[in-house]
CSV table of C-alpha atoms in Angstrom, one decimal:
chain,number,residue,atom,x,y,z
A,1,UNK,CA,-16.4,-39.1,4.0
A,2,UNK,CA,-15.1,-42.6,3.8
A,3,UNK,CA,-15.9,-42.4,-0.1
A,4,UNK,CA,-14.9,-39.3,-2.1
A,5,UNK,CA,-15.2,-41.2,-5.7
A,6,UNK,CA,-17.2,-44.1,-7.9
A,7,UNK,CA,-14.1,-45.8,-7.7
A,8,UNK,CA,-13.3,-49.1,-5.2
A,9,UNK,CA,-11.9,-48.6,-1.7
A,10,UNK,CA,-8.0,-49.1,-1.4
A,11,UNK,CA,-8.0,-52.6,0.3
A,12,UNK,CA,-9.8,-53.7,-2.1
A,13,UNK,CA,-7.4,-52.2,-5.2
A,14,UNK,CA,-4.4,-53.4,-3.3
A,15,UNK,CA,-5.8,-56.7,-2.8
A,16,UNK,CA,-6.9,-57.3,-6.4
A,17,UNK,CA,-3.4,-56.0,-7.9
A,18,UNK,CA,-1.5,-57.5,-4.9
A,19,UNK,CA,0.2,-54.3,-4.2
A,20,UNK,CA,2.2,-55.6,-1.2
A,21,UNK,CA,4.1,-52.8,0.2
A,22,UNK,CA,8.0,-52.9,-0.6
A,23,UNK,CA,10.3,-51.8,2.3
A,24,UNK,CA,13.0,-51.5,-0.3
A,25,UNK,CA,11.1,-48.8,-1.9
A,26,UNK,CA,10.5,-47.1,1.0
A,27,UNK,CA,6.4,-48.0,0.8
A,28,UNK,CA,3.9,-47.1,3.3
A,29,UNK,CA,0.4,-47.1,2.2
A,30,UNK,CA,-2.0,-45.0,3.5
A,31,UNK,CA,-5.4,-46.4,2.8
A,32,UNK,CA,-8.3,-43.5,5.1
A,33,UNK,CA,-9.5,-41.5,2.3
A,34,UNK,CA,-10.4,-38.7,5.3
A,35,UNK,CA,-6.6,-38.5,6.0
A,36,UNK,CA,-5.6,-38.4,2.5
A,37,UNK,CA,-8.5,-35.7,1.8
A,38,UNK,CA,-7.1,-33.7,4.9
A,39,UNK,CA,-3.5,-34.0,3.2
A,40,UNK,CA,-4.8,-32.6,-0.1
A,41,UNK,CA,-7.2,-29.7,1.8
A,42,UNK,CA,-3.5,-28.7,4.0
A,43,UNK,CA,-1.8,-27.8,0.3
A,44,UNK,CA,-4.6,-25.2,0.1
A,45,UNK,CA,-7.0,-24.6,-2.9
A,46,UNK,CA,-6.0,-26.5,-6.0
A,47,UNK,CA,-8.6,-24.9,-8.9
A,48,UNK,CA,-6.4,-24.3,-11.5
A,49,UNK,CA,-3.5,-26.0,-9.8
A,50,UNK,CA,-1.2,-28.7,-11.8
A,51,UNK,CA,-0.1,-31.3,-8.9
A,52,UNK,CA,3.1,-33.3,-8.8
A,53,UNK,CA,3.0,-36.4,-6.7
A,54,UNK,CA,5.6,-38.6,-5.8
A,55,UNK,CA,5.0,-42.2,-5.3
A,56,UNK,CA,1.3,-42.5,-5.7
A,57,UNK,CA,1.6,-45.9,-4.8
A,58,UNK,CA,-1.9,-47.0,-5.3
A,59,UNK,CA,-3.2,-43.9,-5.2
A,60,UNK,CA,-5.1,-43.2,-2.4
A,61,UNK,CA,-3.5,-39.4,-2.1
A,62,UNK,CA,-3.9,-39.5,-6.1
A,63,UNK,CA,-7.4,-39.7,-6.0
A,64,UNK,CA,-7.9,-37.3,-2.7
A,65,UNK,CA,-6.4,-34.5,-5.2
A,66,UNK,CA,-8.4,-35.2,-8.0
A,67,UNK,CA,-11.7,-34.9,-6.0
A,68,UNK,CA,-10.1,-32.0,-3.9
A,69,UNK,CA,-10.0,-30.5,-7.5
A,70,UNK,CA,-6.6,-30.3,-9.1
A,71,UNK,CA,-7.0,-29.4,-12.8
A,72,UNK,CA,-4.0,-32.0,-13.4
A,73,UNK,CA,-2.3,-34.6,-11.8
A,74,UNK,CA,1.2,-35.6,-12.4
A,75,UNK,CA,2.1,-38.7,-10.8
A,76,UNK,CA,5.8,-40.4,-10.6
A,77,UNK,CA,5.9,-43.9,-9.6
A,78,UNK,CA,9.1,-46.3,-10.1
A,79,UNK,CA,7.1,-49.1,-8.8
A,80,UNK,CA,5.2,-50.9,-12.3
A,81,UNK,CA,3.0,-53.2,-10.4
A,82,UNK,CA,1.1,-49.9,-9.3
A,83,UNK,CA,0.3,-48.8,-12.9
A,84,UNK,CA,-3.0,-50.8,-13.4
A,85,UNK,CA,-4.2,-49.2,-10.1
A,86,UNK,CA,-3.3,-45.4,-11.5
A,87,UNK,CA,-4.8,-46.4,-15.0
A,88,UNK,CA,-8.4,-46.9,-13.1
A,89,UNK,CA,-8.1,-43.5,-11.7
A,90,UNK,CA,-6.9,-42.3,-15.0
A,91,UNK,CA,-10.2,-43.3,-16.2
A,92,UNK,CA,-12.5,-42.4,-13.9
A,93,UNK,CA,-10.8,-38.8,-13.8
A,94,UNK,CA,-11.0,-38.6,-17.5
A,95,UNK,CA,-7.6,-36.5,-19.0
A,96,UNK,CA,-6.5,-35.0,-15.2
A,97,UNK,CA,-4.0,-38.0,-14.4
A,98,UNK,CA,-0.7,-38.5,-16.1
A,99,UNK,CA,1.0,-41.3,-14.3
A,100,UNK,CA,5.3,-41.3,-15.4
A,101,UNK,CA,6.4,-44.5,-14.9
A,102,UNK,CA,10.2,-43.4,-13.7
A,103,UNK,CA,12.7,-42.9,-11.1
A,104,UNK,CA,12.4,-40.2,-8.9
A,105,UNK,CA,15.1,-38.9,-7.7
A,106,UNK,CA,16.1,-38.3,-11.5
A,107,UNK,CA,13.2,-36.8,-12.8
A,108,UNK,CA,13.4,-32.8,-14.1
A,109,UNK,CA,10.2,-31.6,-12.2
A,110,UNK,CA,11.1,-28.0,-13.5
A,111,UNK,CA,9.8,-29.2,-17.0
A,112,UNK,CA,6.7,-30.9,-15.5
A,113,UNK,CA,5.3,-27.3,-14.3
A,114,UNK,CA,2.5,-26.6,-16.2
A,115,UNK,CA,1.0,-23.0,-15.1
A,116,UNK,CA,0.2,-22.7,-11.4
A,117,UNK,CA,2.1,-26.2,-9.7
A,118,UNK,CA,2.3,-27.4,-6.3
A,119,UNK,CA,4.0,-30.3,-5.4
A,120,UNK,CA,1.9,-32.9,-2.8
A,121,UNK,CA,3.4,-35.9,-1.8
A,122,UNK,CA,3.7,-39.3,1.1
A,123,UNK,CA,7.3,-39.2,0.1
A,124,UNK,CA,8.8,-42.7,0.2
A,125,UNK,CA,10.9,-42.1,3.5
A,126,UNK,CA,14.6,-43.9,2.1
A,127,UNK,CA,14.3,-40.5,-0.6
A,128,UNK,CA,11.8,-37.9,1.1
A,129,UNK,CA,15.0,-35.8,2.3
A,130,UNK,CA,17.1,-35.9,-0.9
A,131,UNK,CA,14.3,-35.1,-2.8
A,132,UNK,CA,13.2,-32.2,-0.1
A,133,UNK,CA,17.0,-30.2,-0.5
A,134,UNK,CA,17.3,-30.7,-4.3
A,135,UNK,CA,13.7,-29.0,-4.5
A,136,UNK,CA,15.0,-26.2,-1.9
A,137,UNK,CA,18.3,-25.7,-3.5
A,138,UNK,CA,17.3,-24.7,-7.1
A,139,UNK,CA,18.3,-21.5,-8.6
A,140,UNK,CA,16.8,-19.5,-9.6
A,141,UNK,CA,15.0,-18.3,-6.8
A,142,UNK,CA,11.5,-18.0,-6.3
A,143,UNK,CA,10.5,-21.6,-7.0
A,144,UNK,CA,8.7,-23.0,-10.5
A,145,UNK,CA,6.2,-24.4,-7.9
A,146,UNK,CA,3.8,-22.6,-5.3
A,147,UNK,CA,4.0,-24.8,-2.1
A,148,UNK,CA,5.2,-27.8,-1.3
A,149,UNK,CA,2.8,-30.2,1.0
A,150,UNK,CA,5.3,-33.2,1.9
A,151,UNK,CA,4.7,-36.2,4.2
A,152,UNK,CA,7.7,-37.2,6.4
A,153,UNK,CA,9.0,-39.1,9.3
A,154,UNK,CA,7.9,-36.9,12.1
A,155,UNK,CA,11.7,-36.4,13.5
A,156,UNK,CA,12.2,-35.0,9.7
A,157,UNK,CA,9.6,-32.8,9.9
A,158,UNK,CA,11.2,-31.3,13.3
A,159,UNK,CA,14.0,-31.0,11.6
A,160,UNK,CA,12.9,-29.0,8.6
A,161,UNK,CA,10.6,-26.2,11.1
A,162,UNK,CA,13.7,-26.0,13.6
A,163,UNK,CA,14.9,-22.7,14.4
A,164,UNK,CA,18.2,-21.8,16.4
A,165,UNK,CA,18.2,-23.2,19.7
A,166,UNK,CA,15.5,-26.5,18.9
A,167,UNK,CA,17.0,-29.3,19.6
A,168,UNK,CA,16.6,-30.5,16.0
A,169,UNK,CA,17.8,-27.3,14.1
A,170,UNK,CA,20.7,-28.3,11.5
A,171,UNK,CA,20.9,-28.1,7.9
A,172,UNK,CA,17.2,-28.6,6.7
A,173,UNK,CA,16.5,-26.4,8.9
A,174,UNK,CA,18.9,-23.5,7.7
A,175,UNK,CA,18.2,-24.1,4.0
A,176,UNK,CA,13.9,-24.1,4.9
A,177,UNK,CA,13.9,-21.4,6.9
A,178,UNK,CA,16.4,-19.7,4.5
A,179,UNK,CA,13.6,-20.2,1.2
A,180,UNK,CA,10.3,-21.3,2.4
A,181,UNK,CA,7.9,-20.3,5.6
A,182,UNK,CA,7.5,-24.0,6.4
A,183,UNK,CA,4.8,-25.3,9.0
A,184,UNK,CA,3.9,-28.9,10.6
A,185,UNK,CA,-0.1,-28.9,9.1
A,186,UNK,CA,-0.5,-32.4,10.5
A,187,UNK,CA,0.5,-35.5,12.6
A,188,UNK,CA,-0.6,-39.0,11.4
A,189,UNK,CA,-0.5,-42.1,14.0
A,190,UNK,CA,1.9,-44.9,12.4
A,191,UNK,CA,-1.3,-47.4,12.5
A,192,UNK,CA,-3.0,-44.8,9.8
A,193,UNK,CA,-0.6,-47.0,7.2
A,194,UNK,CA,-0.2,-50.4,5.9
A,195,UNK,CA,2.5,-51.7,6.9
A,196,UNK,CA,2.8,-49.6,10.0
A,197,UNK,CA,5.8,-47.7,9.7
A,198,UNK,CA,8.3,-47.1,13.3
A,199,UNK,CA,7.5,-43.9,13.9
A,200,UNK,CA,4.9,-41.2,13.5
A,201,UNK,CA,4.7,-39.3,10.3
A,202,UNK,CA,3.9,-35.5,9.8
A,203,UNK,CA,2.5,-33.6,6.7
A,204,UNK,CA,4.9,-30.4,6.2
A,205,UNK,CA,3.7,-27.2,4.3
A,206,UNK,CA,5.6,-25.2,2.6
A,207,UNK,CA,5.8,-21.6,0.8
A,208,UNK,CA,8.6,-20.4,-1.0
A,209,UNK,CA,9.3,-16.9,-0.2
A,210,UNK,CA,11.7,-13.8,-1.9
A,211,UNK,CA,15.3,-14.2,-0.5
A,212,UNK,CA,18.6,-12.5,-1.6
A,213,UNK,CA,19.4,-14.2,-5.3
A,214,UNK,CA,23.6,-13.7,-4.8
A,215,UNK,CA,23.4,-16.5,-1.8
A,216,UNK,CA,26.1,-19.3,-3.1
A,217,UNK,CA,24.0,-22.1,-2.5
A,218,UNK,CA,26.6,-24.5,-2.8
A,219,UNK,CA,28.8,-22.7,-0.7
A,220,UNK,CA,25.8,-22.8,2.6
A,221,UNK,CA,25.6,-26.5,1.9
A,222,UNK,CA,29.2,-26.7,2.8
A,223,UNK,CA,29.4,-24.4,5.8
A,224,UNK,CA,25.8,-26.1,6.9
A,225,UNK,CA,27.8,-29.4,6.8
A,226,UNK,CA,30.9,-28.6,8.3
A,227,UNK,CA,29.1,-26.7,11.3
A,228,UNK,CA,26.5,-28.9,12.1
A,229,UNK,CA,28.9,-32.3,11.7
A,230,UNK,CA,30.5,-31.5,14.7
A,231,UNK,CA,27.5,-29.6,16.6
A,232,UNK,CA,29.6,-30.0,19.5
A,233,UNK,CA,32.6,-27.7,18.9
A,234,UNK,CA,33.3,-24.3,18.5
A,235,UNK,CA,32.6,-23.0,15.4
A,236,UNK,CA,36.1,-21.8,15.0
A,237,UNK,CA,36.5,-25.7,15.0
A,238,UNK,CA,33.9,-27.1,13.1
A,239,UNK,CA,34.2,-24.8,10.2
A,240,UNK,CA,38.3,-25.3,10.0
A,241,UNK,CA,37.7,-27.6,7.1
A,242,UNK,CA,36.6,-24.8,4.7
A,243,UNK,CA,39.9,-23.7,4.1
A,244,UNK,CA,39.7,-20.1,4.3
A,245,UNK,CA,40.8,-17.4,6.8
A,246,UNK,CA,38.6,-18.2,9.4
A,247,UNK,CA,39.5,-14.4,11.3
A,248,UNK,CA,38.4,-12.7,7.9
A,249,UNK,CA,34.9,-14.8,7.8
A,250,UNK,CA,33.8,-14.5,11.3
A,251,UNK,CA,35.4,-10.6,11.4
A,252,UNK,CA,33.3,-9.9,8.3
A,253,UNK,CA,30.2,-11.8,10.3
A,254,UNK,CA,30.3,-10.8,13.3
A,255,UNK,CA,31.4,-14.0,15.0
A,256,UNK,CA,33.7,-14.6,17.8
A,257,UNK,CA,34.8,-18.3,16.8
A,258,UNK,CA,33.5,-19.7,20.4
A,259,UNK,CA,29.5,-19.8,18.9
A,260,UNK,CA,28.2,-23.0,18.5
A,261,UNK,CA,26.1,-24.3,15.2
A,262,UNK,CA,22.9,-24.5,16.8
A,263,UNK,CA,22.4,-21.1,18.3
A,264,UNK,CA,23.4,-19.6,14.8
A,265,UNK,CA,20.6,-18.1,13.1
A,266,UNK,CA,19.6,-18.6,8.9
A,267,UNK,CA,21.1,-14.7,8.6
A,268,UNK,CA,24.3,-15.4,9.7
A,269,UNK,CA,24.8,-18.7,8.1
A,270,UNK,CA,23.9,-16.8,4.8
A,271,UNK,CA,26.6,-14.4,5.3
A,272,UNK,CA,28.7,-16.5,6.0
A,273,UNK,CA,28.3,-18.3,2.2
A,274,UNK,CA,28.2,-14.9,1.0
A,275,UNK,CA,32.1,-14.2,2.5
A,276,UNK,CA,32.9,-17.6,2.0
A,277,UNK,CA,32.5,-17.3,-2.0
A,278,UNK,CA,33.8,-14.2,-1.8
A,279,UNK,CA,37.3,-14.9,-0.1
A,280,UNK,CA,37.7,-18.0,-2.8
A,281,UNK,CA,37.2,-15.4,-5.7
């Protein structure tokens, strides 16, 4: 399945606008229209579905949803020299491509939702994990969108499936496993891209689930950092920076103060925001 449209292959668009990749922007093109069509299948059926993609680029993974058929695609690219490439797609995929020509780490996607929405994306890397925990830390609680299908540096990825004890459990991993059940769906070999990236990447799937709505978000971002900054220590020592009665939070947890942050599970760390917020009041 080499071609899924009527439309040119990628090295040829990318030749013809000169889309060089930018390393400032974070830019890895992937140009196999199978592994782009395998990305779009892993985000599951999308009749019906309104997509948000970020950083089309030039649009290989645009066009993979569009014949994997999304109703609608909603595409945010900073980059301009890109736009000509998205307005061909725009045309062969008559009224299903919307291409917003903006920044986007300050883009409102709640307002882009239209109906059912996933969000699919090859994530620049230099934003993928800002972008991943202002998605996850939203309130309210269940998500506007239905899964999110994300491409990321595969030591990310580990990061964001890690449970207590992995080696690469920390913060993504406390606030995923907190809001979503998140799985790696695929691997994808650096040479897959133009300009090869340094590592291997990994497509993560994601589905928010129900959780408690009185968690203080903000207040787990700050215990999250504390602990896992100095992974190391004790808690009793990592979390000292919170400035609260560390006896009353661990006594209302059920912590002795000699745990470390990695063999912590999500529960506790939730609890503890709870008590947190609550000895602040």
């Amino acid at each position: 399945m080499s071609q899924i449209d009527n439309l040119p292959p990628l090295r040829e668009v990318i030749a013809e606008h000169d889309l060089r990749a930018k390393k400032e922007l974070g830019q890895n093109f992937l140009l196999d229209l199978n592994l782009t069509s395998r990305i779009a299948r892993s985000a599951g059926n999308l009749t019906d579905v309104t997509v948000i993609e970020v950083g089309p680029g030039p649009g290989g993974l645009t066009r993979a949803l569009l014949a994997g058929g999304a109703k609608r695609v909603i595409a945010i690219e900073r980059d301009e020299r890109t736009l000509p490439a998205l307005a061909q797609i725009s045309e062969a995929y008559p009224g299903r491509l919307d291409v917003i020509s903006a920044d986007a780490l300050e883009t409102d996607y709640r307002k882009l939702a239209d109906g059912r929405t996933k969000i699919v994306a090859n994530l620049p890397y230099n934003i993928a994990t800002p972008l991943l925990t202002g998605w996850l830390s939203q309130d309210p609680w269940p998500a506007w969108f239905e899964s999110l299908t994300l491409m990321f540096q595969r030591e990310v990825a580990e990061r964001i499936v890690a449970t207590p004890q992995d080696k690469a459990y920390g913060r993504l991993g406390v606030l995923s496993g907190w809001r979503t059940e998140a799985r790696i769906a695929m691997n994808l070999d650096r040479n897959a891209f133009t300009p090869p990236p340094k590592v291997t990447s990994s497509v993560v799937h994601m589905v928010p689930k129900p959780v408690e709505v009185d968690v203080p978000v903000r207040a787990l971002e700050e215990i999250t950092r504390h602990a896992f900054g100095q992974r190391r220590k004790m808690i009793r020592q990592s979390l000292k920076g919170l400035g609260v009665p560390l006896d009353a939070l661990f006594g209302a947890v059920g912590l002795k103060g000699e745990e470390r942050a990695e063999t912590l599970p999500v529960a506790t760390y939730i609890a503890m925001a709870r008590e947190v917020a609550r000895l602040r009041r």
